[in-house]
XYZ file of C-alpha atoms in Angstrom:
560
model
C 219.720 250.820 96.591
C 219.944 251.876 100.348
C 223.266 251.456 100.707
C 224.627 253.021 97.678
C 221.954 256.170 98.368
C 223.381 256.769 102.446
C 226.403 256.913 100.009
C 228.506 254.657 101.908
C 229.378 251.803 99.652
C 232.773 253.123 99.159
C 232.473 254.426 95.215
C 232.208 258.008 95.286
C 235.022 259.870 93.504
C 235.870 258.038 89.539
C 239.500 256.198 89.061
C 240.475 258.974 86.301
C 240.468 261.423 89.320
C 243.170 260.162 91.192
C 245.361 259.133 87.743
C 244.569 262.969 87.191
C 245.822 263.526 90.616
C 249.374 261.267 91.018
C 250.108 261.769 87.658
C 250.064 265.975 87.658
C 251.738 265.323 91.389
C 255.259 263.245 89.077
C 255.304 265.368 86.168
C 255.451 268.628 88.937
C 257.153 266.703 91.580
C 258.497 262.984 90.691
C 257.466 259.822 91.818
C 259.808 259.385 95.179
C 258.080 263.140 96.690
C 254.163 261.396 95.602
C 254.907 258.461 96.911
C 256.330 260.249 100.328
C 253.382 262.222 100.339
C 251.114 258.740 99.974
C 252.879 257.264 103.059
C 251.907 260.727 104.527
C 248.087 260.417 104.835
C 248.110 256.057 104.698
C 247.698 255.634 101.648
C 248.692 252.103 100.542
C 246.602 251.235 98.100
C 248.877 249.310 95.389
C 249.913 252.447 92.917
C 248.301 250.068 89.991
C 244.787 250.473 91.265
C 245.580 254.113 92.131
C 246.318 254.748 88.558
C 243.781 252.235 87.482
C 240.791 254.196 85.640
C 238.331 251.434 86.445
C 238.875 251.704 90.214
C 237.188 253.835 92.594
C 237.966 255.977 95.558
C 235.627 256.778 99.263
C 235.402 259.847 100.685
C 237.587 259.270 102.825
C 240.214 257.795 100.867
C 240.562 260.908 98.034
C 240.085 263.817 100.551
C 242.952 263.473 101.855
C 244.426 262.772 98.740
C 243.330 265.999 97.062
C 244.159 267.944 99.745
C 247.442 266.940 100.404
C 248.252 267.794 96.358
C 246.918 271.789 96.683
C 249.662 271.889 100.089
C 252.360 270.594 97.577
C 250.944 272.549 94.458
C 248.324 275.116 95.791
C 245.086 275.840 94.218
C 246.213 276.231 90.518
C 247.643 274.212 90.395
C 245.350 271.976 91.302
C 243.139 273.473 88.855
C 246.271 272.036 86.111
C 245.786 268.597 87.423
C 242.216 269.078 86.219
C 242.603 270.555 83.115
C 245.407 268.481 81.641
C 243.030 265.400 81.360
C 242.000 266.166 77.491
C 245.823 264.925 77.415
C 246.336 261.983 79.147
C 245.333 258.509 77.439
C 242.718 255.297 78.471
C 239.899 255.926 79.012
C 239.487 259.323 79.432
C 240.841 259.778 75.880
C 237.837 257.761 75.571
C 234.624 259.587 76.569
C 236.509 262.319 75.197
C 235.933 261.037 71.939
C 232.276 259.753 72.553
C 232.234 263.088 73.708
C 233.353 264.545 70.514
C 231.229 262.549 67.877
C 228.084 262.646 70.329
C 228.240 266.359 71.583
C 229.651 268.379 70.011
C 230.305 271.543 71.806
C 231.600 272.707 75.003
C 228.129 274.391 75.461
C 226.152 270.786 74.630
C 227.566 268.558 77.004
C 228.153 270.805 80.394
C 223.809 271.643 79.244
C 224.444 267.147 79.930
C 225.813 267.913 82.548
C 223.046 269.750 84.445
C 220.574 267.838 82.551
C 221.835 264.741 83.926
C 222.357 265.806 87.867
C 225.244 264.133 88.266
C 229.047 265.238 87.487
C 229.133 263.075 84.242
C 230.602 260.330 86.330
C 233.598 262.326 87.359
C 231.523 261.777 91.599
C 228.663 259.771 92.850
C 228.169 262.172 95.447
C 227.934 265.764 93.531
C 225.377 266.756 91.707
C 225.301 269.437 89.410
C 222.899 271.531 87.818
C 221.923 275.016 86.260
C 220.229 277.422 87.953
C 219.871 279.935 85.513
C 219.237 280.702 82.258
C 222.144 280.673 79.755
C 223.472 283.677 77.734
C 225.210 283.652 74.827
C 228.989 282.113 76.466
C 228.104 282.242 79.754
C 226.999 279.336 81.450
C 225.416 278.892 85.553
C 225.562 275.842 87.009
C 225.635 274.580 90.541
C 227.893 271.920 92.448
C 226.677 270.424 95.275
C 228.175 267.441 97.901
C 225.144 265.316 99.490
C 224.121 266.041 102.103
C 226.554 263.731 105.093
C 229.531 265.068 103.001
C 231.408 268.380 104.535
C 232.509 269.525 101.456
C 236.453 271.023 101.271
C 238.010 273.898 99.048
C 240.391 272.013 97.126
C 237.661 269.747 95.922
C 235.746 272.801 94.256
C 239.294 274.179 93.071
C 239.874 270.166 91.399
C 236.499 270.223 90.000
C 236.761 273.368 88.738
C 240.034 272.856 86.471
C 237.736 269.611 84.737
C 235.341 272.103 83.696
C 237.283 274.913 82.336
C 238.896 271.981 80.536
C 235.838 270.918 78.963
C 236.479 273.527 75.781
C 239.356 271.924 74.841
C 238.075 268.223 73.755
C 236.569 270.174 71.265
C 239.258 271.606 69.604
C 238.285 275.142 71.668
C 240.601 277.272 74.340
C 239.566 276.948 78.043
C 236.849 278.431 79.421
C 237.315 280.911 82.352
C 235.090 279.197 85.924
C 235.111 281.644 88.724
C 233.156 281.676 91.808
C 229.776 283.178 92.507
C 229.108 281.111 96.450
C 230.799 278.299 97.834
C 229.980 275.466 99.960
C 232.216 275.185 102.054
C 231.307 278.639 102.733
C 228.399 278.074 104.512
C 226.231 278.581 101.217
C 224.109 276.053 99.847
C 225.314 274.754 96.887
C 228.618 276.215 94.636
C 227.501 278.423 92.099
C 229.999 278.690 89.236
C 230.218 281.035 86.218
C 231.385 279.486 83.149
C 232.891 281.876 80.077
C 233.518 280.176 77.355
C 235.683 280.823 74.669
C 234.548 283.411 71.348
C 234.049 281.495 68.421
C 234.665 283.344 66.048
C 232.098 285.247 63.096
C 232.842 283.637 59.567
C 233.656 280.803 57.917
C 236.660 279.389 59.936
C 240.203 279.734 58.668
C 241.932 276.829 56.855
C 243.676 275.717 59.727
C 241.045 275.818 61.819
C 239.160 273.867 59.637
C 242.189 271.716 59.804
C 242.917 271.483 63.522
C 239.426 270.338 64.174
C 239.145 268.024 60.933
C 242.992 266.608 63.255
C 239.970 266.502 65.922
C 237.434 264.908 64.742
C 240.196 262.005 63.252
C 241.980 261.953 66.473
C 238.460 261.213 68.297
C 237.303 258.484 65.447
C 240.940 256.235 66.331
C 240.492 256.262 69.778
C 236.597 254.885 69.294
C 237.860 252.653 66.672
C 240.668 251.056 68.503
C 238.656 251.254 71.739
C 235.730 248.582 69.856
C 238.603 246.945 67.578
C 240.134 246.016 70.552
C 236.624 244.630 71.936
C 236.263 243.325 69.620
C 239.561 241.624 69.434
C 238.839 240.476 73.216
C 236.016 238.664 71.214
C 237.488 236.711 69.301
C 239.373 236.093 71.086
C 238.361 234.496 74.431
C 237.854 231.334 75.006
C 235.567 232.257 78.543
C 231.983 233.814 77.461
C 231.959 234.571 81.351
C 235.326 236.494 81.822
C 234.034 237.930 77.654
C 230.869 239.563 79.184
C 232.413 240.864 82.195
C 234.909 242.808 80.349
C 231.562 244.192 78.274
C 230.091 245.421 81.086
C 232.602 246.942 82.715
C 234.187 249.245 79.436
C 230.737 250.410 78.945
C 230.766 251.597 82.759
C 234.177 253.290 82.233
C 232.790 255.138 79.662
C 229.800 255.974 81.262
C 231.750 256.597 84.556
C 229.078 254.842 87.425
C 230.062 253.121 90.049
C 227.217 249.549 89.176
C 226.423 247.941 86.723
C 224.191 244.258 85.752
C 224.423 242.064 82.718
C 220.515 239.775 83.145
C 220.716 237.383 80.928
C 217.945 234.640 81.161
C 218.854 231.405 80.570
C 222.055 232.181 80.847
C 224.698 230.013 81.525
C 227.447 232.364 82.689
C 226.836 233.054 86.177
C 223.621 231.911 86.251
C 222.494 234.534 84.290
C 223.904 237.139 86.462
C 227.500 239.393 86.132
C 227.150 243.473 87.969
C 230.153 245.172 90.199
C 228.862 247.221 92.304
C 225.807 246.056 93.787
C 224.151 244.072 96.367
C 222.622 241.441 97.109
C 219.120 243.560 98.417
C 220.362 246.094 94.617
C 220.640 242.713 92.414
C 217.495 240.797 93.580
C 214.970 244.607 93.454
C 216.777 244.473 89.785
C 217.013 241.124 88.114
C 213.173 240.838 88.855
C 211.086 239.583 86.255
C 209.337 243.125 86.466
C 212.452 244.920 85.309
C 212.084 242.859 81.315
C 208.777 244.208 80.092
C 206.896 245.084 83.050
C 206.259 248.340 85.005
C 210.310 250.803 85.799
C 211.245 249.937 88.640
C 213.543 252.788 90.031
C 217.939 251.558 91.226
C 216.653 251.859 95.520
C 213.339 249.234 94.069
C 210.565 251.342 94.486
C 207.867 251.285 91.896
C 209.258 254.552 89.864
C 206.401 257.354 89.102
C 204.384 258.127 86.730
C 206.161 261.345 84.752
C 203.275 263.574 85.627
C 204.176 262.892 88.749
C 206.887 265.677 88.366
C 209.801 262.638 89.141
C 213.197 264.002 88.012
C 214.352 261.771 85.344
C 215.013 262.203 81.812
C 211.859 261.968 78.890
C 213.491 261.700 76.485
C 214.110 257.438 76.679
C 210.920 257.213 80.458
C 213.910 255.831 82.421
C 213.483 255.535 86.262
C 215.711 258.236 87.588
C 219.539 256.385 88.517
C 219.187 253.204 86.184
C 220.057 253.460 82.191
C 218.583 250.182 81.088
C 219.590 248.516 77.523
C 218.602 245.421 76.040
C 221.124 242.871 74.735
C 219.772 241.363 71.618
C 220.508 240.216 67.790
C 219.285 239.906 64.706
C 218.749 236.277 66.700
C 217.228 236.444 70.003
C 217.536 239.042 73.344
C 218.930 237.847 75.792
C 218.346 240.522 78.655
C 219.604 243.233 79.231
C 222.654 245.409 80.194
C 222.415 248.347 83.392
C 223.670 250.934 84.795
C 223.405 252.733 87.663
C 224.139 255.681 89.723
C 222.275 256.605 92.417
C 219.725 259.842 91.337
C 221.643 260.700 87.917
C 219.435 260.909 84.370
C 221.002 259.764 82.216
C 221.459 261.055 79.262
C 219.925 260.424 75.191
C 224.447 260.638 73.821
C 225.077 258.257 77.023
C 222.936 255.625 75.707
C 223.783 255.270 72.889
C 227.654 254.418 73.931
C 225.905 252.125 75.956
C 223.758 249.763 73.205
C 226.773 250.054 70.954
C 228.785 247.563 73.963
C 225.296 245.704 74.967
C 225.118 244.543 71.448
C 228.292 243.627 71.735
C 227.347 241.147 73.958
C 224.831 239.654 71.545
C 227.634 239.033 69.427
C 229.506 237.921 72.055
C 226.217 235.646 73.360
C 225.791 234.936 69.864
C 229.028 233.780 69.533
C 229.291 231.545 72.018
C 225.898 229.864 71.360
C 227.432 229.116 67.810
C 230.648 227.418 68.899
C 228.676 225.799 72.200
C 225.932 224.196 70.212
C 228.248 223.140 67.455
C 230.852 221.946 70.334
C 227.366 219.547 72.006
C 226.149 218.349 68.390
C 230.477 216.903 68.223
C 230.157 215.709 72.120
C 226.389 214.006 71.057
C 227.864 212.180 68.089
C 231.475 211.104 69.770
C 228.565 209.972 72.650
C 225.991 208.095 70.694
C 228.978 206.291 68.755
C 230.847 204.946 72.200
C 227.444 204.173 73.093
C 226.610 201.675 70.244
C 230.271 200.180 70.144
C 230.338 199.657 73.721
C 226.771 198.075 73.199
C 228.021 196.192 70.922
C 230.465 193.826 73.395
C 227.559 193.135 76.048
C 224.458 191.063 76.118
C 222.960 192.298 79.362
C 220.154 193.925 79.891
C 221.261 195.355 83.233
C 224.825 196.115 81.384
C 223.013 198.229 78.673
C 221.473 200.216 81.311
C 224.840 201.340 82.918
C 225.885 202.437 79.625
C 221.983 203.926 78.801
C 222.947 205.671 82.210
C 226.059 207.576 81.185
C 226.331 208.614 78.374
C 223.163 210.945 79.047
C 225.034 213.890 80.555
C 227.073 213.693 77.485
C 224.233 213.828 75.099
C 221.420 215.993 77.312
C 223.416 218.000 79.812
C 221.769 216.993 82.513
C 223.626 216.191 86.095
C 222.568 211.967 87.017
C 219.800 209.500 85.329
C 218.464 206.558 85.949
C 217.792 203.684 83.953
C 213.851 202.431 84.583
C 213.330 198.540 83.295
C 210.297 196.276 83.032
C 211.416 193.018 84.249
C 209.766 189.534 82.921
C 206.791 190.227 85.646
C 205.741 193.489 84.391
C 206.440 195.249 87.254
C 209.494 198.291 86.169
C 212.411 198.385 88.508
C 215.017 200.816 88.480
C 217.818 199.216 87.307
C 221.609 201.509 86.675
C 221.732 205.374 87.907
C 224.347 207.031 87.195
C 225.802 210.542 89.147
C 224.693 209.411 92.467
C 226.240 209.028 95.982
C 226.836 205.286 95.936
C 224.655 205.747 98.991
C 222.317 206.646 97.508
C 223.652 204.252 94.314
C 223.333 201.394 96.573
C 219.991 202.130 97.950
C 218.057 202.511 94.876
C 218.949 199.798 92.154
C 216.474 196.865 91.723
C 214.173 199.117 93.768
C 210.315 199.234 92.034
C 208.798 202.368 90.511
C 205.009 202.119 89.395
C 204.300 204.252 86.034
C 201.920 205.918 85.530
C 199.350 208.150 83.329
C 201.900 210.404 82.318
C 205.067 209.052 82.573
C 204.099 206.650 80.601
C 203.502 209.300 77.443
C 204.957 208.045 73.685
C 207.547 211.292 73.592
C 209.532 212.390 76.532
C 207.793 214.636 79.135
C 209.075 216.937 80.983
C 209.056 216.102 84.876
C 209.475 218.081 88.750
C 209.556 217.169 91.934
C 206.567 218.039 93.148
C 204.690 216.481 89.622
C 201.346 215.021 91.761
C 201.540 211.938 88.642
C 205.226 211.844 89.650
C 205.767 208.084 90.590
C 206.596 208.892 94.731
C 209.705 206.895 95.188
C 211.347 208.852 91.636
C 210.225 212.604 93.506
C 211.182 211.662 97.041
C 214.603 210.807 94.974
C 214.529 214.414 93.113
C 213.665 215.967 96.315
C 216.350 213.852 98.718
C 219.332 215.136 95.984
C 217.850 218.182 95.243
C 217.145 217.874 91.122
C 214.885 220.711 90.200
C 213.697 219.064 86.992
C 214.079 216.566 85.490
C 213.098 214.833 81.738
C 211.241 210.912 81.066
C 211.480 209.301 78.235
C 210.144 206.205 76.786
C 211.653 203.267 76.067
C 209.619 200.552 73.243
C 210.222 198.134 71.550
C 207.922 197.512 68.661
C 205.634 199.799 69.794
C 205.142 198.075 73.234
C 206.758 200.394 76.832
C 209.562 198.369 78.308
C 210.932 201.048 79.823
C 211.523 204.853 81.351
C 214.963 206.976 80.983
C 215.376 209.422 83.465
C 217.079 212.537 83.432
C 217.715 215.435 85.777
C 219.000 218.429 86.489
C 220.491 220.482 89.640
C 220.131 223.512 88.726
C 218.375 225.222 85.181
C 215.108 223.277 85.224
C 215.102 225.074 81.447
C 217.835 222.737 80.507
C 216.071 219.398 80.621
C 212.673 222.025 78.785
C 211.199 219.623 75.907
C 212.446 221.849 72.737
C 213.235 219.612 69.332
C 216.858 219.398 69.529
C 216.866 217.085 73.065
C 214.111 214.867 71.443
C 216.654 214.782 69.090
C 219.729 213.554 70.867
C 216.989 212.242 73.476
C 216.183 209.890 70.152
C 219.598 209.476 69.614
C 220.568 207.346 72.296
C 217.206 205.792 73.704
C 217.348 204.626 69.906
C 220.436 202.537 70.558
C 219.754 201.428 74.271
C 216.128 200.317 72.113
C 218.079 198.198 69.771
C 220.594 197.198 72.052
C 217.804 195.814 74.311
C 215.746 193.736 71.007
C 219.342 192.548 70.092
C 220.131 190.737 73.578
C 216.486 189.506 74.430
C 216.515 187.967 70.134
C 219.390 186.585 71.459
C 218.003 185.311 74.982
C 214.688 184.171 73.244
C 217.559 181.836 70.330
C 219.611 180.031 72.865
C 216.843 178.951 75.186
C 215.455 177.782 71.887
C 218.162 176.305 70.981
C 218.664 174.698 74.767
C 214.756 173.707 75.235
C 212.003 171.359 74.025
C 210.048 173.604 72.242
C 206.846 172.196 72.705
C 207.007 171.441 76.726
C 209.622 173.980 77.588
C 211.659 171.368 78.861
C 215.681 171.492 79.474
C 216.569 169.745 76.234
C 219.661 166.574 75.308
C 222.126 169.824 74.965
C 222.157 171.556 77.841
């Protein structure tokens, strides 16, 4: 994660920051004035992007916007912009609802932010922490811009507004935030004194209870609406990749991280990897087998030191710093993992709980897609076998039978190519037909001799690979030439006598042809049709020969 560690990936400030600032400016100055301001700072991103919670801004994009806003509305205006977040809809409202449900108080929220070590999704280049033990009603925190990024006053004012509004998430008045030291003035970090609103002692009044209940119901309604929207997308989605990507995006939005990964080994969705905000090296590090049950690996690709070494991470979940991984699994299957990544962040238990809900949705989507895919597969298989049986009834040549068998194979067993090998009268085996190969290759291989080995002479389908030591040399060369990563060889028999093979291959995901009861069943249906057709063809040939030749001498008779 060198790119993210250096902070040059452009994911520095979450999109809801720009939305808050711009919507506050529009309310204060009007849309034309805001358009003029954006043009003056050279901001050329579309309005839709600037007001999209899922977008991210770089330091060089956000700082000019915030400083231009400060020139227009002043320090208090920026503080007011930060404090307006609870009044906004969208993902900010859902995040607020999650805070209300899982943390319960502004004090707990600020403590969690400090424990996370980051600005809780507000920015990836700002660290956050406690510098003094909290006392009743007062919390002292630090806020530091990471090395390589110059601190600036407009950000300090805006952040203080964000912090001041935190009690309002829980139905309480805003906090009072004062700056005791500022990084802009040469201090190592900004030091903030946060005075939380006093909570009256004794039993709350009926009016206070009613207000809290209304806030609680609103939070539940927001969360329920979000879940309903996501479930609705699952039900209506025809594209499993799109659905899974949306789930990953939602999880990253709720916890507000710049990068996520859905690692689903064995799934066809994007080869089992769906991600955003991660480079090639990061993806390779995060998708190595050691991540799925082995030694934890940090988001920067290194192995995570033991807790005893003092490595700063969430001891409750023992997650490596900068990474939160939750399993994507249902009652039926474990599919893989949903991983959220932000440099230097210690993910908290309430964040894990939120992400786990989206991992369960991803598992439900995969269960649903798997059931639908299997139903379609069975229908396709039945139709393909029916069409094969119908077509075989109209042919008598073994070569025609072999051609129809090769063409039907991809629809029945999900392969990319197929060849049919048949024994000739002299006992030698040759490729009788092929499907899925380029014409030039087809012309070369059809009729080529093949020598069965002890391995592919099995009575059951066997998996074959290009480097199979006992695989016939021409077949091995053909697999390597055409990029096949694996295949399966199924015997064709008549009355217990081997008469040929169906060899199907794939160009990716060789596990598609790993022998299994379901694949064996489809192969039996496919090969069984060919066996019956070839048997009938040979019976017809035998009857025709008997009708036209002398039974004793074998010479042509008068009829012939």
